Amino acid sequence: MTQQNKAQLSQFIYDIEAIIRKYAMESDILQRAKPLLEELLRSPNSISQESFKPRKDRFANNLIYLPDDKIFSVIGGVFLPGQATPIHDHFTWALIGIYEGEERESYYRRIDDGSNPKVAVIKKTGERINKKGHVTVLGKAGIHCIENVSDIPSLSVHIYGLDIGNTQRNTYNPVTGEIGNFISRYDSILRNLRTG
Ligand SMILES: [Fe+2]
């Protein structure tokens, strides 16, 4: 990664952080942050390969940036061919941009009243193939799953409105309705990209 690439990534994180600290409303943040992520995805070599370290057993979440007060996180995601997430939520807004490869993303909506913490009724609302440069925008209520449907690793950059790796979240079984809990953690933590 060149000094120029590092400077670009530092500037991206600086600009994203400024938006998040300035605006309280999810829609204001998402509308302003999305074009910055699209620009980063278009720039060759803007993200180092160490941000996209895969895992053999499941998709990997590598932490690119987390401020001290943990109000947002920037992640490098990697799915090897065939790897997929369960259907899950985030407890916050999310921006997910494809850096390389192709992912199938399915969207869901909870259609019960949300009163039972163990069972949910969800409905699939859409599906699409996301290619390089695409940015998915999810609000706090967003539920989805992602699968690498290509024969090369898919690499993506994610921004979330909290410390996503240390947040307890839900998975949803579309057949039984069962809600599961998980904490994703981080697989690799890159500490020096903001200032390096
Ligand atoms: Fe997700």
PDB file of C-alpha atoms and ligand atoms in Angstrom:
ATOM      1  CA  MET A   1       0.000   0.000   0.000  1.00  0.00           C
ATOM      2  CA  THR A   2       1.511   3.329  -1.043  1.00  0.00           C
ATOM      3  CA  GLN A   3       1.618   6.469   1.083  1.00  0.00           C
ATOM      4  CA  GLN A   4      -0.930   7.940  -1.307  1.00  0.00           C
ATOM      5  CA  ASN A   5      -3.318   5.031  -0.726  1.00  0.00           C
ATOM      6  CA  LYS A   6      -2.874   5.361   3.048  1.00  0.00           C
ATOM      7  CA  ALA A   7      -3.543   9.082   2.837  1.00  0.00           C
ATOM      8  CA  GLN A   8      -6.697   8.446   0.828  1.00  0.00           C
ATOM      9  CA  LEU A   9      -8.007   5.920   3.341  1.00  0.00           C
ATOM     10  CA  SER A  10      -7.163   8.253   6.244  1.00  0.00           C
ATOM     11  CA  GLN A  11      -9.036  11.070   4.540  1.00  0.00           C
ATOM     12  CA  PHE A  12     -12.022   8.785   3.898  1.00  0.00           C
ATOM     13  CA  ILE A  13     -12.208   7.809   7.569  1.00  0.00           C
ATOM     14  CA  TYR A  14     -11.764  11.434   8.640  1.00  0.00           C
ATOM     15  CA  ASP A  15     -14.629  12.550   6.372  1.00  0.00           C
ATOM     16  CA  ILE A  16     -16.926   9.701   7.458  1.00  0.00           C
ATOM     17  CA  GLU A  17     -16.226  10.476  11.112  1.00  0.00           C
ATOM     18  CA  ALA A  18     -17.006  14.169  10.577  1.00  0.00           C
ATOM     19  CA  ILE A  19     -20.411  13.266   9.061  1.00  0.00           C
ATOM     20  CA  ILE A  20     -21.272  10.842  11.853  1.00  0.00           C
ATOM     21  CA  ARG A  21     -20.335  13.344  14.547  1.00  0.00           C
ATOM     22  CA  LYS A  22     -22.243  16.174  12.879  1.00  0.00           C
ATOM     23  CA  TYR A  23     -25.573  14.505  12.081  1.00  0.00           C
ATOM     24  CA  ALA A  24     -27.845  12.728  14.530  1.00  0.00           C
ATOM     25  CA  MET A  25     -30.353  11.331  12.057  1.00  0.00           C
ATOM     26  CA  GLU A  26     -29.637   8.041  10.325  1.00  0.00           C
ATOM     27  CA  SER A  27     -30.937   9.315   6.978  1.00  0.00           C
ATOM     28  CA  ASP A  28     -28.603  12.340   7.068  1.00  0.00           C
ATOM     29  CA  ILE A  29     -25.577  10.160   7.779  1.00  0.00           C
ATOM     30  CA  LEU A  30     -26.407   7.544   5.144  1.00  0.00           C
ATOM     31  CA  GLN A  31     -27.131  10.056   2.395  1.00  0.00           C
ATOM     32  CA  ARG A  32     -23.819  11.860   2.931  1.00  0.00           C
ATOM     33  CA  ALA A  33     -21.585   8.870   3.636  1.00  0.00           C
ATOM     34  CA  LYS A  34     -22.709   6.696   0.697  1.00  0.00           C
ATOM     35  CA  PRO A  35     -20.986   8.727  -2.077  1.00  0.00           C
ATOM     36  CA  LEU A  36     -17.736   8.770  -0.080  1.00  0.00           C
ATOM     37  CA  LEU A  37     -17.766   4.975   0.128  1.00  0.00           C
ATOM     38  CA  GLU A  38     -18.594   4.734  -3.592  1.00  0.00           C
ATOM     39  CA  GLU A  39     -15.597   6.923  -4.380  1.00  0.00           C
ATOM     40  CA  LEU A  40     -13.297   4.786  -2.207  1.00  0.00           C
ATOM     41  CA  LEU A  41     -14.475   1.614  -3.956  1.00  0.00           C
ATOM     42  CA  ARG A  42     -13.736   3.130  -7.363  1.00  0.00           C
ATOM     43  CA  SER A  43     -10.137   4.024  -6.455  1.00  0.00           C
ATOM     44  CA  PRO A  44      -7.574   1.329  -7.312  1.00  0.00           C
ATOM     45  CA  ASN A  45      -5.676  -0.100  -4.301  1.00  0.00           C
ATOM     46  CA  SER A  46      -7.474   2.177  -1.843  1.00  0.00           C
ATOM     47  CA  ILE A  47      -7.707  -0.635   0.726  1.00  0.00           C
ATOM     48  CA  SER A  48      -4.761  -2.813   1.766  1.00  0.00           C
ATOM     49  CA  GLN A  49      -4.886  -6.572   1.279  1.00  0.00           C
ATOM     50  CA  GLU A  50      -4.426  -7.058   5.037  1.00  0.00           C
ATOM     51  CA  SER A  51      -7.926  -5.610   5.467  1.00  0.00           C
ATOM     52  CA  PHE A  52      -9.216  -8.583   3.494  1.00  0.00           C
ATOM     53  CA  LYS A  53      -7.650 -11.520   5.289  1.00  0.00           C
ATOM     54  CA  PRO A  54      -9.990 -14.507   4.812  1.00  0.00           C
ATOM     55  CA  ARG A  55     -10.953 -17.328   7.170  1.00  0.00           C
ATOM     56  CA  LYS A  56     -11.345 -20.882   5.951  1.00  0.00           C
ATOM     57  CA  ASP A  57     -14.290 -21.731   8.226  1.00  0.00           C
ATOM     58  CA  ARG A  58     -16.500 -18.690   7.693  1.00  0.00           C
ATOM     59  CA  PHE A  59     -16.604 -15.155   6.337  1.00  0.00           C
ATOM     60  CA  ALA A  60     -14.124 -12.772   8.027  1.00  0.00           C
ATOM     61  CA  ASN A  61     -14.608  -9.345   9.636  1.00  0.00           C
ATOM     62  CA  ASN A  62     -11.394  -7.337   9.845  1.00  0.00           C
ATOM     63  CA  LEU A  63     -11.489  -4.098  11.793  1.00  0.00           C
ATOM     64  CA  ILE A  64     -10.099  -1.179   9.788  1.00  0.00           C
ATOM     65  CA  TYR A  65     -11.088   1.625  12.155  1.00  0.00           C
ATOM     66  CA  LEU A  66     -12.852   2.149  15.481  1.00  0.00           C
ATOM     67  CA  PRO A  67     -12.682   5.500  17.292  1.00  0.00           C
ATOM     68  CA  ASP A  68     -12.014   5.556  21.035  1.00  0.00           C
ATOM     69  CA  ASP A  69     -15.658   6.219  21.842  1.00  0.00           C
ATOM     70  CA  LYS A  70     -16.740   3.388  19.505  1.00  0.00           C
ATOM     71  CA  ILE A  71     -19.589   5.284  17.861  1.00  0.00           C
ATOM     72  CA  PHE A  72     -18.902   3.688  14.492  1.00  0.00           C
ATOM     73  CA  SER A  73     -16.715   1.008  12.932  1.00  0.00           C
ATOM     74  CA  VAL A  74     -15.185   0.400   9.493  1.00  0.00           C
ATOM     75  CA  ILE A  75     -14.718  -3.222   8.478  1.00  0.00           C
ATOM     76  CA  GLY A  76     -13.027  -5.158   5.693  1.00  0.00           C
ATOM     77  CA  GLY A  77     -15.239  -8.157   4.935  1.00  0.00           C
ATOM     78  CA  VAL A  78     -14.142 -11.283   3.041  1.00  0.00           C
ATOM     79  CA  PHE A  79     -16.231 -14.169   1.798  1.00  0.00           C
ATOM     80  CA  LEU A  80     -14.449 -17.086   0.178  1.00  0.00           C
ATOM     81  CA  PRO A  81     -16.463 -18.774  -2.594  1.00  0.00           C
ATOM     82  CA  GLY A  82     -19.551 -20.407  -1.081  1.00  0.00           C
ATOM     83  CA  GLN A  83     -19.303 -18.632   2.283  1.00  0.00           C
ATOM     84  CA  ALA A  84     -22.459 -16.930   3.519  1.00  0.00           C
ATOM     85  CA  THR A  85     -23.942 -15.198   6.533  1.00  0.00           C
ATOM     86  CA  PRO A  86     -27.102 -16.316   8.267  1.00  0.00           C
ATOM     87  CA  ILE A  87     -30.063 -13.944   8.037  1.00  0.00           C
ATOM     88  CA  HIS A  88     -29.148 -11.259  10.585  1.00  0.00           C
ATOM     89  CA  ASP A  89     -29.565  -7.684  11.810  1.00  0.00           C
ATOM     90  CA  HIS A  90     -27.086  -5.026  13.007  1.00  0.00           C
ATOM     91  CA  PHE A  91     -28.861  -2.939  15.703  1.00  0.00           C
ATOM     92  CA  THR A  92     -27.701   0.121  13.764  1.00  0.00           C
ATOM     93  CA  TRP A  93     -27.490   1.523  10.232  1.00  0.00           C
ATOM     94  CA  ALA A  94     -25.037  -0.001   7.770  1.00  0.00           C
ATOM     95  CA  LEU A  95     -23.281   0.843   4.504  1.00  0.00           C
ATOM     96  CA  ILE A  96     -21.818  -2.158   2.682  1.00  0.00           C
ATOM     97  CA  GLY A  97     -19.768  -1.621  -0.475  1.00  0.00           C
ATOM     98  CA  ILE A  98     -18.301  -4.214  -2.823  1.00  0.00           C
ATOM     99  CA  TYR A  99     -14.581  -3.736  -3.428  1.00  0.00           C
ATOM    100  CA  GLU A 100     -14.048  -6.902  -5.488  1.00  0.00           C
ATOM    101  CA  GLY A 101     -16.111  -9.924  -6.507  1.00  0.00           C
ATOM    102  CA  GLU A 102     -19.855 -10.564  -6.466  1.00  0.00           C
ATOM    103  CA  GLU A 103     -22.253 -11.196  -3.614  1.00  0.00           C
ATOM    104  CA  ARG A 104     -25.881 -12.224  -3.557  1.00  0.00           C
ATOM    105  CA  GLU A 105     -27.747 -10.216  -0.955  1.00  0.00           C
ATOM    106  CA  SER A 106     -31.272 -11.042   0.219  1.00  0.00           C
ATOM    107  CA  TYR A 107     -33.384  -8.551   2.141  1.00  0.00           C
ATOM    108  CA  TYR A 108     -35.992  -9.309   4.784  1.00  0.00           C
ATOM    109  CA  ARG A 109     -38.495  -7.460   6.891  1.00  0.00           C
ATOM    110  CA  ARG A 110     -39.893  -8.439  10.256  1.00  0.00           C
ATOM    111  CA  ILE A 111     -43.669  -8.500   9.933  1.00  0.00           C
ATOM    112  CA  ASP A 112     -44.730  -9.478  13.453  1.00  0.00           C
ATOM    113  CA  ASP A 113     -45.066  -6.931  16.240  1.00  0.00           C
ATOM    114  CA  GLY A 114     -41.540  -7.569  17.581  1.00  0.00           C
ATOM    115  CA  SER A 115     -42.814  -8.357  21.073  1.00  0.00           C
ATOM    116  CA  ASN A 116     -41.378 -11.888  21.329  1.00  0.00           C
ATOM    117  CA  PRO A 117     -37.564 -11.812  21.749  1.00  0.00           C
ATOM    118  CA  LYS A 118     -37.239 -15.492  20.736  1.00  0.00           C
ATOM    119  CA  VAL A 119     -39.495 -15.776  17.705  1.00  0.00           C
ATOM    120  CA  ALA A 120     -39.959 -13.536  14.675  1.00  0.00           C
ATOM    121  CA  VAL A 121     -41.957 -13.682  11.495  1.00  0.00           C
ATOM    122  CA  ILE A 122     -39.827 -12.404   8.620  1.00  0.00           C
ATOM    123  CA  LYS A 123     -40.672 -11.866   4.989  1.00  0.00           C
ATOM    124  CA  LYS A 124     -38.206 -11.772   2.096  1.00  0.00           C
ATOM    125  CA  THR A 125     -38.547  -8.440   0.335  1.00  0.00           C
ATOM    126  CA  GLY A 126     -35.867  -8.661  -2.340  1.00  0.00           C
ATOM    127  CA  GLU A 127     -32.667 -10.145  -3.674  1.00  0.00           C
ATOM    128  CA  ARG A 128     -29.899  -8.840  -5.895  1.00  0.00           C
ATOM    129  CA  ILE A 129     -26.384  -9.579  -7.095  1.00  0.00           C
ATOM    130  CA  ASN A 130     -24.003  -6.868  -5.893  1.00  0.00           C
ATOM    131  CA  LYS A 131     -20.908  -6.170  -7.998  1.00  0.00           C
ATOM    132  CA  LYS A 132     -17.848  -3.958  -7.603  1.00  0.00           C
ATOM    133  CA  GLY A 133     -18.810  -0.413  -6.663  1.00  0.00           C
ATOM    134  CA  HIS A 134     -22.306  -1.243  -5.373  1.00  0.00           C
ATOM    135  CA  VAL A 135     -23.182   0.161  -1.937  1.00  0.00           C
ATOM    136  CA  THR A 136     -26.059  -1.316   0.075  1.00  0.00           C
ATOM    137  CA  VAL A 137     -27.718   1.091   2.495  1.00  0.00           C
ATOM    138  CA  LEU A 138     -29.550  -0.418   5.475  1.00  0.00           C
ATOM    139  CA  GLY A 139     -31.383   1.420   8.219  1.00  0.00           C
ATOM    140  CA  LYS A 140     -31.436   0.242  11.804  1.00  0.00           C
ATOM    141  CA  ALA A 141     -34.349  -2.096  11.072  1.00  0.00           C
ATOM    142  CA  GLY A 142     -32.510  -3.730   8.152  1.00  0.00           C
ATOM    143  CA  ILE A 143     -32.318  -7.535   8.014  1.00  0.00           C
ATOM    144  CA  HIS A 144     -30.352  -9.341   5.326  1.00  0.00           C
ATOM    145  CA  CYS A 145     -28.003 -12.156   4.398  1.00  0.00           C
ATOM    146  CA  ILE A 146     -25.026 -12.220   2.045  1.00  0.00           C
ATOM    147  CA  GLU A 147     -23.482 -15.067   0.071  1.00  0.00           C
ATOM    148  CA  ASN A 148     -20.475 -15.172  -2.226  1.00  0.00           C
ATOM    149  CA  VAL A 149     -21.887 -16.722  -5.381  1.00  0.00           C
ATOM    150  CA  SER A 150     -18.762 -16.292  -7.506  1.00  0.00           C
ATOM    151  CA  ASP A 151     -15.645 -18.446  -7.747  1.00  0.00           C
ATOM    152  CA  ILE A 152     -13.253 -15.817  -6.375  1.00  0.00           C
ATOM    153  CA  PRO A 153     -13.181 -14.214  -2.890  1.00  0.00           C
ATOM    154  CA  SER A 154     -15.560 -11.273  -2.481  1.00  0.00           C
ATOM    155  CA  LEU A 155     -14.133  -8.250  -0.671  1.00  0.00           C
ATOM    156  CA  SER A 156     -16.297  -5.541   0.866  1.00  0.00           C
ATOM    157  CA  VAL A 157     -16.007  -2.424   3.006  1.00  0.00           C
ATOM    158  CA  HIS A 158     -18.646  -1.970   5.726  1.00  0.00           C
ATOM    159  CA  ILE A 159     -19.449   1.000   7.932  1.00  0.00           C
ATOM    160  CA  TYR A 160     -21.725   0.591  10.970  1.00  0.00           C
ATOM    161  CA  GLY A 161     -23.067   3.061  13.514  1.00  0.00           C
ATOM    162  CA  LEU A 162     -21.561   1.219  16.490  1.00  0.00           C
ATOM    163  CA  ASP A 163     -18.773  -1.224  17.457  1.00  0.00           C
ATOM    164  CA  ILE A 164     -20.253  -3.972  15.315  1.00  0.00           C
ATOM    165  CA  GLY A 165     -17.817  -6.723  16.321  1.00  0.00           C
ATOM    166  CA  ASN A 166     -18.753  -6.410  19.993  1.00  0.00           C
ATOM    167  CA  THR A 167     -22.501  -5.974  19.636  1.00  0.00           C
ATOM    168  CA  GLN A 168     -24.893  -8.811  20.382  1.00  0.00           C
ATOM    169  CA  ARG A 169     -27.099  -9.268  17.336  1.00  0.00           C
ATOM    170  CA  ASN A 170     -29.868 -11.509  16.085  1.00  0.00           C
ATOM    171  CA  THR A 171     -30.075 -14.237  13.498  1.00  0.00           C
ATOM    172  CA  TYR A 172     -33.425 -15.266  12.067  1.00  0.00           C
ATOM    173  CA  ASN A 173     -34.512 -18.721  11.008  1.00  0.00           C
ATOM    174  CA  PRO A 174     -36.948 -18.159   8.136  1.00  0.00           C
ATOM    175  CA  VAL A 175     -38.608 -21.577   8.581  1.00  0.00           C
ATOM    176  CA  THR A 176     -39.009 -21.957  12.352  1.00  0.00           C
ATOM    177  CA  GLY A 177     -39.011 -18.245  13.216  1.00  0.00           C
ATOM    178  CA  GLU A 178     -36.398 -18.845  15.884  1.00  0.00           C
ATOM    179  CA  ILE A 179     -34.231 -15.842  16.818  1.00  0.00           C
ATOM    180  CA  GLY A 180     -30.611 -16.620  17.667  1.00  0.00           C
ATOM    181  CA  ASN A 181     -27.962 -14.352  19.196  1.00  0.00           C
ATOM    182  CA  PHE A 182     -24.366 -13.848  18.129  1.00  0.00           C
ATOM    183  CA  ILE A 183     -21.421 -11.518  18.577  1.00  0.00           C
ATOM    184  CA  SER A 184     -19.203 -11.508  15.486  1.00  0.00           C
ATOM    185  CA  ARG A 185     -15.945 -10.188  17.087  1.00  0.00           C
ATOM    186  CA  TYR A 186     -13.099  -9.109  14.820  1.00  0.00           C
ATOM    187  CA  ASP A 187     -10.744 -11.486  13.077  1.00  0.00           C
ATOM    188  CA  SER A 188      -7.915  -9.026  12.425  1.00  0.00           C
ATOM    189  CA  ILE A 189      -7.515  -5.595  13.964  1.00  0.00           C
ATOM    190  CA  LEU A 190      -5.585  -3.034  11.917  1.00  0.00           C
ATOM    191  CA  ARG A 191      -4.444  -0.367  14.298  1.00  0.00           C
ATOM    192  CA  ASN A 192      -2.420   2.092  12.283  1.00  0.00           C
ATOM    193  CA  LEU A 193      -4.413   2.935   9.224  1.00  0.00           C
ATOM    194  CA  ARG A 194      -5.908   6.169  10.496  1.00  0.00           C
ATOM    195  CA  THR A 195      -2.605   7.889  11.093  1.00  0.00           C
ATOM    196  CA  GLY A 196      -0.216   5.618   9.166  1.00  0.00           C
TER     197      GLY A 196
HETATM  198 FE    FE B   1     -24.982  -7.616   7.643  1.00  0.00          FE
END
